[in-house]
Coordinates of C-alpha atoms in Angstrom, one line a residue:
M1 CA 81.4 93.3 56.4
D2 CA 80.1 92.6 59.9
Q3 CA 83.7 92.3 61.1
L4 CA 84.7 95.5 59.5
N5 CA 81.8 97.4 61.1
T6 CA 82.8 95.9 64.5
Y7 CA 86.5 96.8 64.4
L8 CA 86.5 99.9 62.2
P9 CA 85.7 102.4 65.0
G10 CA 88.6 101.1 67.1
I11 CA 91.0 101.2 64.1
L12 CA 90.0 104.8 63.3
L13 CA 90.5 105.8 67.0
A14 CA 94.0 104.3 67.0
Y15 CA 94.8 106.3 63.8
S16 CA 93.4 109.4 65.4
A17 CA 95.5 108.9 68.6
F18 CA 98.6 108.3 66.4
L19 CA 98.1 111.4 64.3
L20 CA 97.5 113.7 67.3
A21 CA 100.5 112.2 69.1
I22 CA 102.6 113.2 66.1
A23 CA 101.1 116.7 66.2
S24 CA 102.7 117.1 69.6
P25 CA 106.4 117.7 69.0
G26 CA 108.7 115.2 70.9
P27 CA 112.4 114.6 70.5
N28 CA 111.9 112.9 67.1
I29 CA 109.8 115.7 65.6
L30 CA 112.2 118.4 66.9
A31 CA 115.1 116.5 65.4
V32 CA 113.4 116.5 62.0
L33 CA 112.6 120.2 62.2
G34 CA 116.1 121.1 63.3
T35 CA 117.7 119.0 60.6
S36 CA 115.5 120.4 57.9
I37 CA 116.3 124.0 59.0
S38 CA 120.1 123.5 59.4
A39 CA 120.9 120.8 56.9
G40 CA 118.2 121.2 54.2
R41 CA 115.2 119.3 53.1
K42 CA 117.0 116.3 51.7
S43 CA 118.6 115.6 55.1
G44 CA 115.3 116.3 56.9
V45 CA 113.5 113.8 54.7
A46 CA 116.1 111.1 55.3
L47 CA 115.9 111.6 59.0
A48 CA 112.0 111.6 58.8
L49 CA 112.1 108.2 57.0
G50 CA 114.4 106.8 59.7
V51 CA 111.9 108.0 62.4
A52 CA 109.0 106.5 60.5
T53 CA 110.8 103.2 60.1
G54 CA 111.5 103.2 63.9
S55 CA 107.9 103.9 64.5
F56 CA 106.9 100.9 62.4
T57 CA 109.4 98.7 64.3
W58 CA 107.8 99.7 67.6
A59 CA 104.3 99.0 66.3
V60 CA 105.3 95.5 65.1
L61 CA 107.1 94.7 68.4
T62 CA 104.1 96.0 70.4
V63 CA 101.6 93.9 68.4
L64 CA 103.7 90.8 68.6
G65 CA 104.3 91.3 72.3
L66 CA 100.7 91.9 73.1
S67 CA 99.5 89.0 71.0
A68 CA 101.9 86.6 72.8
L69 CA 100.8 87.9 76.1
L70 CA 97.1 87.6 75.3
A71 CA 97.6 84.1 74.0
A72 CA 99.1 83.1 77.3
Y73 CA 96.9 85.2 79.6
A74 CA 93.5 86.2 78.2
S75 CA 92.8 88.5 81.2
A76 CA 96.0 90.5 80.4
L77 CA 94.0 92.7 78.0
T78 CA 92.3 94.4 80.9
V79 CA 95.6 95.2 82.5
I80 CA 97.0 96.5 79.2
K81 CA 94.0 98.7 78.6
I82 CA 94.3 100.2 82.1
A83 CA 98.0 100.9 81.5
G84 CA 97.2 102.4 78.1
G85 CA 94.4 104.5 79.5
L86 CA 96.5 105.9 82.3
Y87 CA 99.2 106.8 79.9
L88 CA 96.8 108.6 77.6
L89 CA 95.6 110.6 80.6
W90 CA 99.2 111.5 81.4
L91 CA 99.7 112.6 77.8
G92 CA 96.6 114.8 78.2
Y93 CA 98.0 116.4 81.4
K94 CA 101.3 117.0 79.7
S95 CA 99.6 118.6 76.7
L96 CA 97.5 120.9 78.8
K97 CA 100.6 121.8 80.9
S98 CA 102.5 122.6 77.7
A99 CA 99.7 124.8 76.5
L100 CA 100.0 126.9 79.6
S101 CA 103.8 127.2 79.2
R102 CA 105.3 130.3 77.6
H103 CA 108.2 128.3 76.0
D104 CA 108.0 127.8 72.3
I105 CA 109.3 124.7 70.6
E106 CA 113.1 124.5 70.2
A107 CA 114.2 122.8 67.0
R108 CA 117.9 122.2 67.2
E109 CA 120.5 120.7 64.9
L110 CA 121.7 117.2 65.8
A111 CA 125.1 116.9 67.4
G112 CA 127.9 115.3 65.4
G113 CA 128.0 117.5 62.4
K114 CA 126.6 116.9 58.9
R115 CA 125.9 113.4 57.6
S116 CA 125.1 111.6 54.4
P117 CA 121.4 110.8 53.7
A118 CA 122.0 107.2 54.9
G119 CA 123.6 108.6 58.1
Y120 CA 120.5 110.8 58.8
L121 CA 118.2 107.8 58.0
F122 CA 120.0 105.7 60.5
R123 CA 120.1 108.5 63.1
G124 CA 116.4 109.0 62.8
Y125 CA 115.8 105.2 63.4
V126 CA 118.0 105.3 66.4
I127 CA 116.3 108.4 67.8
Q128 CA 112.9 106.7 67.6
M129 CA 114.0 103.3 68.9
T130 CA 115.8 104.8 71.9
N131 CA 112.8 106.9 72.9
P132 CA 111.8 105.5 76.3
K133 CA 108.2 106.7 75.9
A134 CA 107.6 105.0 72.5
A135 CA 106.7 101.6 74.0
L136 CA 104.1 103.1 76.3
A137 CA 102.7 105.2 73.5
W138 CA 102.3 102.2 71.2
I139 CA 100.7 100.1 73.9
A140 CA 98.1 102.8 74.3
I141 CA 97.6 103.2 70.5
I142 CA 97.3 99.5 69.8
S143 CA 95.0 99.0 72.8
L144 CA 92.6 101.6 71.4
G145 CA 92.2 99.6 68.2
L146 CA 92.2 96.0 69.5
K147 CA 89.2 94.4 71.1
D148 CA 89.1 91.1 72.9
G149 CA 89.2 88.4 70.3
A150 CA 90.1 90.7 67.5
P151 CA 91.4 88.8 64.4
V152 CA 95.0 89.2 63.1
W153 CA 94.0 91.5 60.2
V154 CA 92.9 94.2 62.7
A155 CA 96.4 94.5 64.1
A156 CA 97.9 94.4 60.6
V157 CA 95.7 97.2 59.4
I158 CA 96.6 99.4 62.5
V159 CA 100.4 98.7 62.0
L160 CA 100.4 99.3 58.2
G161 CA 98.1 102.3 58.4
T162 CA 100.1 104.0 61.1
F163 CA 103.3 103.3 59.2
L164 CA 102.0 105.0 56.1
L165 CA 100.7 107.9 58.2
S166 CA 104.1 108.2 59.9
I167 CA 105.9 108.4 56.6
A168 CA 103.5 111.0 55.2
I169 CA 103.4 113.2 58.4
H170 CA 107.1 113.1 59.2
M171 CA 108.0 113.9 55.5
L172 CA 105.5 116.8 55.6
Y173 CA 107.3 118.1 58.7
A174 CA 110.6 117.8 56.9
L175 CA 109.4 119.7 53.8
A176 CA 107.2 122.3 55.5
F177 CA 109.6 123.2 58.3
S178 CA 112.7 123.6 56.2
T179 CA 112.4 127.3 56.8
P180 CA 112.4 129.1 60.2
V181 CA 109.2 130.9 59.2
M182 CA 107.1 127.8 59.5
V183 CA 108.6 127.1 62.9
R184 CA 107.5 130.5 64.1
V185 CA 104.0 130.0 62.6
Y186 CA 103.7 126.7 64.4
G187 CA 104.9 128.3 67.6
K188 CA 102.1 130.9 67.5
A189 CA 99.5 128.1 67.1
R190 CA 101.2 125.8 69.6
R191 CA 99.0 126.6 72.6
G192 CA 95.7 126.0 70.8
I193 CA 97.0 122.7 69.3
Q194 CA 98.2 121.5 72.7
M195 CA 94.8 122.3 74.3
L196 CA 93.1 120.2 71.7
L197 CA 95.5 117.4 72.1
G198 CA 95.0 117.5 75.9
G199 CA 91.3 117.2 75.5
F200 CA 91.5 114.3 73.0
F201 CA 94.0 112.3 75.0
G202 CA 91.9 112.8 78.1
I203 CA 88.8 111.5 76.4
A204 CA 90.6 108.6 74.7
G205 CA 92.2 107.6 78.1
L206 CA 88.8 107.6 79.8
K207 CA 87.3 105.6 76.9
L208 CA 90.0 103.0 77.3
L209 CA 89.7 102.8 81.0
F210 CA 85.9 102.3 80.9
S211 CA 86.0 99.7 78.0
R212 CA 87.9 97.1 79.8
T213 CA 85.5 94.4 78.9

């Protein structure tokens, strides 16, 4: 119970960062929205599951990489947290900049024509795994939840928890945004959402930078 009380705040912070990152549409989310609108819910759900699986893969690779690095160099955690904190601050800046932009989200159909559900699943996985920002995002998320000397179960809880959240949220996007009406509704609320995201990422980044020990 003492261990749970020690690591639970960091785990919940990692979950929060992950959820808010999903709330900010990137290439993967826009692909899910566009597919749901143009090819229907079934295709959107298949693509969403592929994106969630890719997210899980990135999480596992990040945890394994950080664990190996920390095992070899104990002081590396400080460098990792600085990098993660700076990346979160950059996300905050991007969110605030997006909130001031007049451009709404643009959900477009994937190139290459219609596919089978398996084809959309694979395409979703590829989209997420080839996202160059995914590695930095996961370093920041994992860094928020891991403390120096944290046991293995903490990383496992973060990875499995974010995987379940990823499936739920991406499928919700696929189902809810299968009509253009929802995209317009989201577009109207976009600026307020981006402002909140910018504030959260800024606070989380500062927290990570000032908790290097």
